[in-house]
Coordinates of C-alpha atoms and ligand atoms in Angstrom, one line a residue:
Chain G
M1 CA -2.2 16.1 7.7
A2 CA 0.1 13.5 9.5
S3 CA 0.7 10.4 8.4
P4 CA -1.3 7.5 10.4
R5 CA 0.8 5.4 12.9
I6 CA 0.7 2.0 13.4
I7 CA -1.1 0.7 17.2
M8 CA -0.1 -1.7 19.2
K9 CA -1.1 -3.4 22.6
L10 CA 2.0 -3.5 24.4
K11 CA 2.7 -5.1 27.4
V12 CA 4.0 -3.6 30.8
V13 CA 6.7 -4.8 32.2
A14 CA 8.3 -2.5 34.6
T15 CA 6.9 0.4 36.8
R16 CA 8.2 2.1 39.3
K17 CA 7.9 5.4 41.2
E18 CA 10.3 8.3 40.8
P19 CA 9.9 11.5 42.8
G20 CA 7.6 14.2 41.5
D21 CA 4.4 11.6 41.1
V22 CA 6.1 10.5 38.0
L23 CA 5.4 6.8 37.3
V24 CA 7.5 5.5 34.8
V25 CA 6.4 2.4 32.4
E26 CA 8.3 0.2 30.6
L27 CA 6.5 -1.7 27.4
Q28 CA 7.2 -4.6 25.5
H29 CA 5.9 -5.7 22.5
P30 CA 4.4 -8.9 23.6
R31 CA 5.1 -11.1 20.4
K32 CA 7.9 -9.6 18.6
P33 CA 11.5 -8.8 19.8
L34 CA 12.2 -5.2 18.6
L35 CA 9.8 -2.2 18.3
P36 CA 9.6 0.3 15.8
A37 CA 12.9 2.5 15.3
F38 CA 13.0 5.9 17.3
E39 CA 15.1 9.2 17.7
P40 CA 15.7 10.8 20.4
G41 CA 12.6 13.6 20.8
S42 CA 10.2 10.6 19.7
H43 CA 6.7 10.5 21.0
V44 CA 3.6 7.8 21.2
D45 CA -0.3 7.8 21.4
V46 CA -0.8 6.4 25.0
H47 CA -4.3 5.4 23.5
L48 CA -6.3 5.2 26.8
S49 CA -9.5 2.9 27.7
D50 CA -12.2 5.7 27.0
G51 CA -10.4 6.3 24.1
R52 CA -8.8 9.6 25.0
V53 CA -5.4 9.9 23.3
R54 CA -2.0 10.8 25.0
Q55 CA 1.3 11.9 23.6
Y56 CA 4.5 10.8 26.3
S57 CA 8.2 11.3 25.2
L58 CA 10.2 7.9 24.9
C59 CA 12.6 8.5 27.4
G60 CA 14.6 5.2 26.9
D61 CA 17.7 4.6 25.1
P62 CA 16.6 4.7 21.1
A63 CA 19.7 2.0 20.7
D64 CA 17.7 -0.5 22.3
L65 CA 14.4 -1.0 20.7
S66 CA 13.7 -4.5 23.4
R67 CA 11.6 -2.0 25.4
Y68 CA 9.9 1.5 24.9
T69 CA 10.3 3.9 28.6
I70 CA 7.3 6.7 29.1
A71 CA 7.2 9.1 32.3
V72 CA 3.9 9.4 33.0
K73 CA 3.5 12.7 35.7
R74 CA 0.4 13.1 37.9
E75 CA -1.8 16.0 37.2
P76 CA -4.6 15.8 39.5
E77 CA -5.4 18.4 38.2
G78 CA -5.5 17.9 34.4
R79 CA -7.5 16.3 32.1
G80 CA -8.3 13.0 34.0
G81 CA -5.0 11.2 31.4
S82 CA -2.0 10.8 34.5
T83 CA -4.5 10.0 37.1
W84 CA -6.3 7.2 35.2
L85 CA -2.6 6.0 34.6
H86 CA -1.5 6.0 37.3
A87 CA -4.1 4.3 38.7
A88 CA -4.5 1.1 36.1
V89 CA -1.1 0.7 34.7
C90 CA 0.9 -2.4 36.4
V91 CA 2.8 -5.0 35.2
G92 CA 1.1 -7.2 32.7
A93 CA -1.6 -4.9 31.9
E94 CA -2.1 -4.6 28.1
L95 CA -1.9 -0.9 26.7
P96 CA -2.7 0.4 23.3
V97 CA 0.6 2.4 22.0
S98 CA 0.9 4.1 18.4
A99 CA 4.5 3.8 17.0
P100 CA 6.2 6.9 17.8
R101 CA 6.8 10.2 15.4
N102 CA 9.0 13.0 16.1
H103 CA 8.3 17.0 16.1
F104 CA 11.6 17.6 18.5
P105 CA 14.3 16.2 15.8
L106 CA 17.6 16.7 17.5
K107 CA 19.3 18.3 14.3
Q108 CA 22.7 16.6 13.2
G109 CA 25.5 18.8 13.5
N110 CA 28.5 19.2 16.2
W111 CA 27.8 22.4 17.4
P112 CA 27.1 23.5 20.9
V113 CA 23.7 22.2 22.0
L114 CA 21.8 23.5 24.9
L115 CA 18.5 21.8 26.5
L116 CA 16.5 22.9 28.6
A117 CA 14.0 21.3 30.8
G118 CA 11.8 21.8 33.4
G119 CA 10.5 18.8 35.7
I120 CA 9.0 16.1 33.5
G121 CA 9.9 17.7 30.7
I122 CA 13.2 16.3 31.0
T123 CA 12.0 13.1 29.4
P124 CA 12.5 14.0 25.3
L125 CA 15.5 15.9 26.8
L126 CA 16.9 12.6 28.8
A127 CA 17.1 10.5 25.5
M128 CA 18.6 13.8 23.7
A129 CA 21.5 14.3 26.3
G130 CA 22.3 10.5 26.3
V131 CA 22.6 10.3 22.5
L132 CA 24.8 13.8 22.8
N133 CA 26.5 12.3 25.2
R134 CA 28.0 8.9 23.6
Q135 CA 29.0 11.1 20.6
G136 CA 30.9 13.0 22.0
K137 CA 29.0 16.1 21.2
P138 CA 29.3 19.7 23.1
F139 CA 26.3 20.0 25.3
E140 CA 25.0 21.4 28.3
L141 CA 21.6 20.0 30.1
H142 CA 20.0 22.7 32.7
Y143 CA 17.2 21.3 34.7
F144 CA 14.7 22.9 36.3
T145 CA 12.4 22.0 39.2
R146 CA 11.2 22.9 42.5
G147 CA 14.2 20.6 45.1
R148 CA 15.9 17.7 44.2
A149 CA 13.3 16.1 45.7
V150 CA 10.2 16.3 44.0
A151 CA 13.3 16.5 40.1
P152 CA 12.3 12.4 38.5
F153 CA 15.7 11.0 37.0
L154 CA 17.3 12.7 38.9
A155 CA 19.9 9.2 39.6
V156 CA 19.3 8.4 35.5
I157 CA 20.4 12.0 34.6
E158 CA 23.3 11.2 37.2
Q159 CA 23.7 8.3 35.8
V160 CA 23.8 8.9 31.9
V161 CA 25.0 12.6 31.6
D162 CA 28.7 13.3 32.4
R163 CA 28.6 15.8 35.5
S164 CA 30.5 18.5 33.2
K165 CA 27.6 19.0 31.0
L166 CA 25.1 18.9 33.9
R167 CA 23.3 21.7 35.7
L168 CA 21.2 21.5 38.1
H169 CA 19.1 24.2 38.8
F170 CA 16.1 23.9 42.8
D171 CA 13.7 26.6 43.3
D172 CA 14.6 25.4 47.2
D173 CA 18.2 25.9 46.7
P174 CA 19.3 30.0 46.7
E175 CA 23.1 28.3 45.8
T176 CA 21.7 26.6 42.2
R177 CA 18.9 29.4 40.7
Q178 CA 19.5 30.2 38.0
D179 CA 18.3 32.8 36.1
I180 CA 17.0 31.9 32.7
E181 CA 16.7 35.3 30.8
A182 CA 20.8 35.5 31.8
L183 CA 21.1 32.1 31.0
L184 CA 20.3 32.6 26.8
S185 CA 21.2 36.6 27.3
T186 CA 23.7 35.7 25.1
R187 CA 23.9 32.6 22.4
P188 CA 27.5 31.3 21.3
S189 CA 27.8 31.2 18.2
D190 CA 25.8 28.2 16.1
A191 CA 24.4 27.2 19.5
Q192 CA 21.1 25.1 19.7
V193 CA 18.1 25.0 22.4
Y194 CA 15.9 22.5 22.7
Y195 CA 13.5 23.0 25.5
C196 CA 10.4 21.2 27.4
G197 CA 8.5 21.8 30.3
P198 CA 5.2 23.1 31.9
P199 CA 3.8 26.2 30.4
G200 CA 5.5 28.7 32.3
F201 CA 8.4 27.7 31.9
M202 CA 7.7 27.3 27.8
A203 CA 6.4 30.9 28.2
A204 CA 9.4 32.3 29.8
I205 CA 12.3 30.5 27.8
A206 CA 10.5 31.9 24.5
R207 CA 10.1 35.0 25.8
A208 CA 14.0 34.9 26.8
S209 CA 15.3 33.4 23.6
E210 CA 12.9 36.1 21.3
H211 CA 16.3 37.5 20.0
W212 CA 17.9 34.0 19.1
P213 CA 17.4 33.1 15.3
E214 CA 14.7 31.8 13.4
G215 CA 15.5 28.0 13.7
S216 CA 18.0 27.7 16.4
V217 CA 15.3 27.4 19.2
H218 CA 13.5 23.8 19.3
F219 CA 10.5 22.8 22.3
E220 CA 8.1 20.0 22.4
A221 CA 4.8 21.4 24.9
F222 CA 2.9 18.5 26.4
Q223 CA -0.1 21.1 27.4
P224 CA -1.2 23.7 25.6
A225 CA -0.2 27.0 25.0
L226 CA -1.0 29.5 28.0
L227 CA -4.1 31.0 25.9
D228 CA -4.7 34.2 25.2
D229 CA -8.8 35.3 27.5
A230 CA -10.8 36.8 24.1
P231 CA -13.6 34.4 24.4
P232 CA -13.5 32.7 21.1
E233 CA -15.6 34.3 18.2
P234 CA -17.5 32.1 15.5
F235 CA -15.9 31.7 12.0
T236 CA -16.7 30.7 8.6
I237 CA -13.7 27.8 7.0
I238 CA -13.7 27.6 3.1
L239 CA -12.8 24.4 1.7
R240 CA -10.7 23.9 -1.7
N241 CA -14.2 22.5 -3.2
G242 CA -16.0 25.3 -2.1
T243 CA -17.9 23.8 0.6
E244 CA -18.4 26.9 3.3
I245 CA -18.4 25.4 6.7
F246 CA -19.2 27.6 10.1
V247 CA -17.7 27.4 13.3
P248 CA -19.6 28.4 16.0
A249 CA -18.0 29.9 18.7
D250 CA -18.4 27.1 21.2
T251 CA -17.3 24.6 18.7
S252 CA -13.2 23.6 17.1
A253 CA -12.9 23.9 13.7
L254 CA -11.9 20.0 14.2
S255 CA -15.7 19.4 14.8
A256 CA -17.2 21.6 12.5
I257 CA -15.1 20.0 9.6
R258 CA -15.6 16.1 10.7
A259 CA -19.2 17.6 10.9
A260 CA -19.4 18.6 7.8
G261 CA -18.2 15.3 6.4
V262 CA -14.7 15.6 6.2
L263 CA -12.0 12.9 7.6
L264 CA -9.5 14.7 9.8
M265 CA -7.3 13.0 11.6
A266 CA -7.1 13.6 15.0
S267 CA -5.6 12.9 18.5
C268 CA -4.9 15.3 21.4
E269 CA -7.5 17.3 20.5
N270 CA -5.1 20.0 22.2
G271 CA -2.7 21.0 19.8
V272 CA -0.3 19.4 21.2
C273 CA 0.5 16.7 19.2
G274 CA 0.5 17.7 15.2
T275 CA -2.1 15.4 14.3
C276 CA -4.3 17.2 12.9
E277 CA -2.6 19.9 10.5
C278 CA -3.8 21.0 7.3
G279 CA -2.5 24.1 5.3
F280 CA -4.4 27.0 4.9
L281 CA -4.4 29.6 1.5
E282 CA -6.3 32.6 3.2
G283 CA -7.3 34.1 6.0
Q284 CA -6.2 35.3 9.1
P285 CA -6.1 32.2 12.1
I286 CA -5.7 32.4 15.5
H287 CA -3.0 30.0 16.2
R288 CA -3.8 28.7 19.8
D289 CA -1.3 25.1 18.8
A290 CA 2.2 24.4 20.8
V291 CA 3.8 23.0 17.6
L292 CA 3.6 25.0 14.6
S293 CA 6.9 27.2 14.5
K294 CA 6.8 30.7 13.4
D295 CA 7.5 29.8 10.1
A296 CA 4.8 27.6 10.1
R297 CA 2.0 30.0 11.6
S298 CA 2.1 31.6 7.7
H299 CA 0.4 28.8 5.8
R300 CA -0.3 25.9 8.3
F301 CA -3.0 25.9 10.5
M302 CA -4.6 23.1 13.5
P303 CA -8.0 22.9 13.5
C304 CA -8.3 21.2 17.3
V305 CA -7.2 24.8 19.0
S306 CA -6.7 27.5 16.5
R307 CA -9.6 29.7 15.2
A308 CA -9.6 32.4 12.8
T309 CA -11.3 35.5 12.4
G310 CA -14.0 36.5 9.8
V311 CA -13.1 33.6 6.7
L312 CA -10.4 31.0 6.3
R313 CA -9.6 29.1 3.5
L314 CA -8.4 25.9 4.3
D315 CA -6.3 23.4 2.0
L316 CA -8.5 20.7 2.9
Chain T
M1 CA -13.3 -23.8 -11.7
T2 CA -11.3 -26.5 -9.8
W3 CA -8.6 -25.3 -8.0
Q4 CA -8.2 -26.3 -4.3
G5 CA -6.7 -24.2 -1.9
R6 CA -6.0 -23.4 1.4
L7 CA -6.4 -20.8 4.0
L8 CA -2.8 -20.0 5.8
H9 CA -3.3 -17.3 8.5
I10 CA -6.5 -15.7 10.5
H11 CA -5.7 -12.2 11.5
I12 CA -8.1 -9.1 13.1
A13 CA -7.5 -5.7 14.2
P14 CA -10.0 -4.4 16.9
A15 CA -10.0 -0.8 15.4
A16 CA -8.5 1.2 12.2
S17 CA -4.6 1.3 12.5
Y18 CA -4.4 -1.1 15.3
E19 CA -2.1 -3.8 14.5
M20 CA -3.2 -7.3 13.1
E21 CA -3.3 -10.4 15.6
E22 CA -3.6 -13.9 14.4
L23 CA -5.9 -16.0 15.7
A24 CA -6.2 -19.9 15.9
E25 CA -9.5 -20.0 15.4
A26 CA -12.4 -17.5 14.6
Q27 CA -15.7 -17.3 14.2
L28 CA -17.6 -15.8 10.9
I29 CA -20.7 -14.2 12.0
A30 CA -23.4 -13.9 8.8
G31 CA -23.6 -10.8 6.9
R32 CA -21.6 -9.4 10.1
G33 CA -18.0 -10.5 9.6
I34 CA -15.5 -11.7 12.2
V35 CA -16.4 -11.7 15.6
G36 CA -13.7 -9.1 17.2
D37 CA -12.4 -7.9 14.2
R38 CA -12.5 -4.1 13.4
Y39 CA -14.7 -4.1 10.4
F40 CA -17.4 -6.4 12.9
L41 CA -17.3 -3.8 15.4
G42 CA -18.0 -1.2 13.5
T43 CA -14.4 0.7 14.5
G44 CA -13.0 -0.2 10.8
T45 CA -13.7 2.6 8.5
Y46 CA -14.5 6.1 8.6
S47 CA -16.2 6.0 5.2
P48 CA -20.0 6.5 5.6
K49 CA -20.1 4.2 2.5
P50 CA -21.9 0.7 2.6
D51 CA -18.9 -1.9 2.8
V52 CA -18.6 -5.3 1.7
R53 CA -15.3 -5.9 3.8
E54 CA -16.9 -8.5 6.0
V55 CA -13.9 -10.4 5.4
T56 CA -11.0 -9.5 3.2
L57 CA -8.5 -12.1 1.7
I58 CA -5.3 -11.9 0.3
E59 CA -3.2 -14.8 -1.8
V60 CA 0.1 -15.4 0.1
E61 CA 1.3 -16.2 -3.6
V62 CA 1.2 -12.3 -3.7
L63 CA 2.9 -11.6 -0.9
E64 CA 6.0 -14.0 -2.0
A65 CA 6.3 -11.8 -5.0
M66 CA 6.6 -8.6 -3.8
A67 CA 8.9 -9.7 -1.5
K68 CA 11.1 -11.5 -4.6
G69 CA 10.5 -7.9 -6.2
Q70 CA 8.1 -9.0 -8.9
P71 CA 6.4 -7.3 -10.8
K72 CA 9.2 -4.4 -10.8
I73 CA 8.7 -1.3 -9.7
P74 CA 11.9 0.9 -9.6
G75 CA 13.0 0.8 -5.9
F76 CA 10.5 -1.1 -4.5
K77 CA 10.6 -5.0 -2.8
A78 CA 8.2 -5.6 0.1
E79 CA 8.2 -8.4 2.4
L80 CA 5.4 -7.7 3.8
A81 CA 4.6 -10.2 6.8
P82 CA 1.1 -11.4 6.9
E83 CA 0.1 -9.3 9.7
D84 CA 1.2 -6.3 8.1
H85 CA -1.1 -6.2 5.1
R86 CA -4.1 -5.7 6.6
R87 CA -6.4 -8.3 5.2
N88 CA -8.0 -11.0 7.1
L89 CA -7.3 -14.2 5.5
T90 CA -4.0 -15.0 3.8
T91 CA -4.7 -18.0 1.4
R92 CA -2.8 -20.7 -0.5
G93 CA -4.0 -21.7 -4.1
V94 CA -6.9 -19.8 -4.3
P95 CA -7.2 -17.2 -7.6
L96 CA -9.2 -14.7 -5.9
G97 CA -8.8 -12.7 -8.9
H98 CA -11.0 -15.2 -10.3
L99 CA -14.1 -15.2 -7.8
V100 CA -16.2 -11.6 -7.7
G101 CA -19.6 -12.6 -7.7
K102 CA -19.6 -16.1 -6.7
R103 CA -19.8 -18.4 -3.5
F104 CA -17.1 -20.3 -2.2
R105 CA -16.4 -22.0 0.9
V106 CA -14.0 -21.4 3.3
G107 CA -13.8 -24.3 5.9
D108 CA -17.7 -24.9 6.8
T109 CA -18.6 -20.7 6.2
I110 CA -19.8 -19.7 2.8
L111 CA -18.1 -16.6 1.0
R112 CA -19.8 -14.4 -1.2
A113 CA -17.2 -12.4 -3.2
A114 CA -18.2 -8.8 -3.9
R115 CA -15.2 -6.9 -5.0
M116 CA -11.4 -6.7 -5.5
N117 CA -10.0 -4.9 -2.7
F118 CA -8.4 -1.5 -3.7
P119 CA -5.3 -0.7 -2.1
C120 CA -5.0 2.9 -0.4
R121 CA -1.8 4.9 0.4
Y122 CA -3.2 4.0 3.8
I123 CA -1.6 1.6 4.1
E124 CA 1.5 2.8 2.9
E125 CA 2.1 5.5 5.4
L126 CA 1.0 3.3 8.0
L127 CA 3.5 0.8 7.2
G128 CA 6.4 2.9 6.5
M129 CA 6.6 1.4 2.9
P130 CA 6.2 4.2 -0.1
G131 CA 5.8 2.2 -3.1
L132 CA 3.5 0.2 -1.4
Y133 CA 0.1 0.9 -2.8
E134 CA 1.7 1.1 -6.6
G135 CA 2.9 -2.7 -5.2
L136 CA -0.4 -3.5 -4.3
L137 CA -2.4 -2.4 -7.7
N138 CA -4.9 -5.3 -8.9
R139 CA -3.6 -7.6 -6.3
S140 CA -4.6 -6.3 -3.0
G141 CA -7.2 -9.1 -2.0
L142 CA -10.8 -9.6 -2.3
N143 CA -13.4 -8.3 -0.3
C144 CA -16.3 -10.9 0.4
T145 CA -19.6 -11.0 2.8
I146 CA -20.1 -13.9 4.8
E147 CA -23.1 -16.0 3.7
F148 CA -23.2 -18.6 6.0
G149 CA -21.1 -18.5 9.1
G150 CA -18.8 -20.7 11.4
I151 CA -15.8 -21.5 13.0
I152 CA -12.3 -21.1 10.7
R153 CA -9.1 -22.3 11.7
P154 CA -5.9 -21.8 9.6
G155 CA -5.6 -25.1 7.4
D156 CA -9.2 -25.2 6.5
P157 CA -9.9 -26.1 2.4
I158 CA -11.3 -23.2 0.3
L159 CA -13.0 -24.9 -1.9
P160 CA -15.1 -23.4 -5.3
M161 CA -18.7 -23.6 -5.0
D162 CA -20.8 -24.6 -8.1
E163 CA -23.5 -21.5 -8.7
Ligands
FES401 S1 -4.8 17.0 17.1 FE1 -3.0 16.9 18.3 S2 -2.7 19.0 17.5 FE2 -4.4 19.0 16.6

């Protein structure tokens, strides 16, 4: 289980709009000059007024702990969190925000780094690019959007990232378009790739990087992976102490476990934050999360979205 | 028992995991808790067992000793600010360990000490301070119920009551 994090009530000290219907929110602690430290790739949980929790990457400079900067793209078709934030957040407002957590750390080393961002997926990669740029490490940032006019943070990126390391790809500009398959077809020796973006973009890169060795491909998703269409089937969970928990087809493993009286923390309930992670000892899970690595899938399980066939023995 | 103590700080948190906030004045409601606090609001614990944490207290002397590295736990020294320890009332000069089962006054209110608080790994993870659990063993404060409510403020005297 992921560790708990302290929740701070932070003050919104500035907001601004970025292209692509993105709201940038700057947050400060009302009483402390410095916020908890974070690394590029870290995210915070923002607690909405109705109890829902959403994850946002910190896109500011990790060297500046006087404030956190998050960017929220309005998704009218989404689950409502971004629409609420766009409507409710104004300077002076208070937002409950957790201390940062990093599921998307930048590995230390001198290898070439490829950062691939799709649209609002730029947020964690922007912080990474800033740090790599400052450290003088070899990297390239590829930024894919529908067009220059809807690309959030373009002005910031052009200011923070050395021109020679930046590649912009706009769907509406044939000159700049880039075939992802071709980009990832060969792997410069030792190269590491980091990517983040909408589900279609995530899937395209996952496919194009399949031949890259384990451990060289890193990603973070903020929306659940594109699910297979198979209708969910009921299954049974067995806990370490022998308790059997039946999980009906229309109930998540997380709710079934909780209903059985076991305390399990969760936050996104969407398979993207990693809070509810637990181990499994035996059985055939159907992984539906967007956090676990290929390796981890052999022994870890995300009960908020994942399911199983038959019986799954959990390490709980 | 003759002693006289003082209330140094009052902290509440609106829900589990929330940072504590310091109050200049708090309202204690008998049988319930501190207005605005997680135990008052029922948002404090997932544990369904009945609990006696209407108000929790900790001695500032413990925090001071820990900051000096006492007792010696290899590699451990914790500077716990009053808002970090997650207890409601920070006291000076009150022998909390002697009060279990007894009543005492905080300002105009009366508390009954129910049990010594037991530290929990949760705080260690929450604050990112490995070793804190051991550091707080046997001195992580006192859990109380409120027998007689009222308003309390930092600086209020804390006094024993004759049973
Ligand atoms: S609660 Fe976020 S992954 Fe399960």
